[in-house]
């Protein structure tokens, strides 16, 4: 990882948990995707190259979307495109589904699929896992 430079290494953090069920499992939580060009340039390292490097080495890639934030920024688009060749590892998760009604969720799902279809270049439609993965009470349990 040292070839990515000190700007990256100074922000890179690790934690180790001694747990038998987690043996052999490594989770990598990348920083949030930035939407503005100014913020992206202030990172000090090439985020897309780092994402591509990790994508080549992992078994599974989870990309989380919030039902209220479906925008795919230019940086996210470049990061997903940098994962090309690893499309079979990508799993899309639509989170906080309890924050909307079933008809709203179907429209949100359709919009997400439309946006992703322009970026993820596979013959099959990507699978989207829908749920509410947080410790808050469900706002709407009809799903």
Short mmCIF file of C-alpha atoms in Angstrom, two decimals:
data_model
loop_
_atom_site.label_atom_id
_atom_site.label_comp_id
_atom_site.label_asym_id
_atom_site.label_seq_id
_atom_site.Cartn_x
_atom_site.Cartn_y
_atom_site.Cartn_z
CA UNK A 1 0.00 0.00 0.00
CA UNK A 2 3.00 2.30 0.40
CA UNK A 3 3.00 3.06 -3.33
CA UNK A 4 -0.23 5.04 -2.81
CA UNK A 5 1.76 7.58 -0.78
CA UNK A 6 1.79 9.13 2.65
CA UNK A 7 -1.43 11.10 2.13
CA UNK A 8 -3.29 7.80 1.88
CA UNK A 9 -1.31 5.94 4.54
CA UNK A 10 -1.84 8.73 7.07
CA UNK A 11 -5.63 8.23 6.75
CA UNK A 12 -5.55 4.42 6.56
CA UNK A 13 -6.62 2.79 9.85
CA UNK A 14 -6.89 -0.82 10.97
CA UNK A 15 -8.52 -2.63 13.86
CA UNK A 16 -8.20 -6.25 14.85
CA UNK A 17 -10.85 -8.27 16.64
CA UNK A 18 -10.07 -11.69 18.10
CA UNK A 19 -13.20 -13.67 17.31
CA UNK A 20 -13.50 -17.22 16.02
CA UNK A 21 -16.56 -16.50 13.78
CA UNK A 22 -14.67 -13.62 12.15
CA UNK A 23 -11.52 -15.65 11.47
CA UNK A 24 -10.40 -15.01 7.90
CA UNK A 25 -12.78 -12.07 7.42
CA UNK A 26 -11.47 -8.63 6.58
CA UNK A 27 -13.80 -5.65 6.22
CA UNK A 28 -12.67 -2.51 4.43
CA UNK A 29 -14.80 0.57 4.93
CA UNK A 30 -13.79 3.25 2.47
CA UNK A 31 -14.41 6.91 3.13
CA UNK A 32 -17.60 8.37 1.77
CA UNK A 33 -17.69 9.22 -1.89
CA UNK A 34 -17.30 12.94 -2.41
CA UNK A 35 -19.52 14.80 -4.85
CA UNK A 36 -17.62 18.02 -5.41
CA UNK A 37 -14.47 18.29 -7.51
CA UNK A 38 -12.84 20.55 -4.92
CA UNK A 39 -13.33 18.00 -2.13
CA UNK A 40 -12.07 15.19 -4.36
CA UNK A 41 -8.87 17.06 -5.18
CA UNK A 42 -8.26 17.77 -1.50
CA UNK A 43 -8.03 14.04 -0.71
CA UNK A 44 -4.35 14.06 -1.60
CA UNK A 45 -4.44 10.55 -3.11
CA UNK A 46 -6.00 8.76 -6.07
CA UNK A 47 -9.14 7.24 -4.54
CA UNK A 48 -10.22 5.41 -7.69
CA UNK A 49 -6.85 3.65 -8.01
CA UNK A 50 -7.02 2.51 -4.40
CA UNK A 51 -10.58 1.22 -4.87
CA UNK A 52 -9.44 -0.65 -7.98
CA UNK A 53 -6.45 -2.15 -6.11
CA UNK A 54 -8.68 -3.43 -3.29
CA UNK A 55 -11.37 -4.64 -5.73
CA UNK A 56 -8.82 -6.91 -7.39
CA UNK A 57 -7.97 -8.50 -4.02
CA UNK A 58 -11.31 -8.96 -2.24
CA UNK A 59 -13.99 -11.63 -2.50
CA UNK A 60 -17.02 -9.35 -2.18
CA UNK A 61 -17.77 -5.66 -2.71
CA UNK A 62 -20.76 -4.05 -1.02
CA UNK A 63 -21.99 -0.71 -2.33
CA UNK A 64 -24.57 0.88 -0.06
CA UNK A 65 -27.19 3.38 -1.17
CA UNK A 66 -29.56 5.22 1.13
CA UNK A 67 -33.16 5.45 -0.16
CA UNK A 68 -32.94 9.23 0.23
CA UNK A 69 -29.54 9.57 -1.51
CA UNK A 70 -29.49 7.79 -4.85
CA UNK A 71 -27.23 10.28 -6.58
CA UNK A 72 -24.24 8.69 -8.24
CA UNK A 73 -21.51 11.31 -8.11
CA UNK A 74 -18.72 11.52 -10.66
CA UNK A 75 -16.31 10.05 -8.11
CA UNK A 76 -18.60 7.08 -7.39
CA UNK A 77 -19.03 6.55 -11.13
CA UNK A 78 -15.24 6.51 -11.58
CA UNK A 79 -14.82 4.18 -8.59
CA UNK A 80 -17.39 1.70 -9.95
CA UNK A 81 -15.81 1.88 -13.39
CA UNK A 82 -12.44 1.22 -11.73
CA UNK A 83 -13.88 -2.05 -10.43
CA UNK A 84 -14.48 -3.33 -13.96
CA UNK A 85 -13.50 -6.94 -14.25
CA UNK A 86 -14.75 -7.49 -10.70
CA UNK A 87 -18.44 -7.04 -11.50
CA UNK A 88 -19.26 -10.52 -10.17
CA UNK A 89 -18.06 -9.40 -6.72
CA UNK A 90 -20.31 -6.32 -6.52
CA UNK A 91 -23.44 -6.47 -4.37
CA UNK A 92 -25.72 -3.44 -4.26
CA UNK A 93 -27.54 -2.69 -1.01
CA UNK A 94 -30.45 -0.27 -0.78
CA UNK A 95 -30.63 0.74 2.87
CA UNK A 96 -33.29 2.37 5.07
CA UNK A 97 -36.17 0.91 3.05
CA UNK A 98 -38.46 1.42 6.03
CA UNK A 99 -38.32 5.18 5.45
CA UNK A 100 -40.74 4.96 2.53
CA UNK A 101 -43.92 3.21 1.44
CA UNK A 102 -43.89 0.20 -0.87
CA UNK A 103 -44.88 2.23 -3.99
CA UNK A 104 -42.18 4.81 -3.18
CA UNK A 105 -39.65 2.00 -2.68
CA UNK A 106 -40.47 0.55 -6.09
CA UNK A 107 -39.91 3.96 -7.74
CA UNK A 108 -36.64 4.39 -5.81
CA UNK A 109 -35.53 0.88 -6.82
CA UNK A 110 -36.34 1.65 -10.47
CA UNK A 111 -34.37 4.91 -10.35
CA UNK A 112 -31.39 3.15 -8.78
CA UNK A 113 -31.46 0.40 -11.41
CA UNK A 114 -31.65 3.03 -14.17
CA UNK A 115 -28.65 4.91 -12.76
CA UNK A 116 -26.61 1.76 -12.21
CA UNK A 117 -27.46 0.41 -15.67
CA UNK A 118 -25.51 3.29 -17.20
CA UNK A 119 -22.40 2.42 -15.17
CA UNK A 120 -22.25 -1.31 -14.47
CA UNK A 121 -21.75 -2.90 -17.86
CA UNK A 122 -23.02 -6.46 -17.47
CA UNK A 123 -25.52 -8.41 -19.55
CA UNK A 124 -27.49 -9.31 -16.42
CA UNK A 125 -29.34 -6.92 -14.19
CA UNK A 126 -27.46 -6.51 -10.94
CA UNK A 127 -29.16 -7.84 -7.83
CA UNK A 128 -30.12 -5.24 -5.25
CA UNK A 129 -30.56 -6.27 -1.62
CA UNK A 130 -33.19 -4.13 0.08
CA UNK A 131 -33.49 -3.68 3.82
CA UNK A 132 -33.11 -1.41 6.80
CA UNK A 133 -29.72 -2.11 8.28
CA UNK A 134 -29.62 0.10 11.35
CA UNK A 135 -30.53 -0.16 14.98
CA UNK A 136 -33.43 2.30 14.87
CA UNK A 137 -37.06 1.22 15.14
CA UNK A 138 -38.61 0.59 11.75
CA UNK A 139 -40.50 3.65 10.58
CA UNK A 140 -42.63 1.58 8.20
CA UNK A 141 -42.83 -2.20 8.52
CA UNK A 142 -44.98 -2.93 5.44
CA UNK A 143 -41.91 -4.14 3.49
#
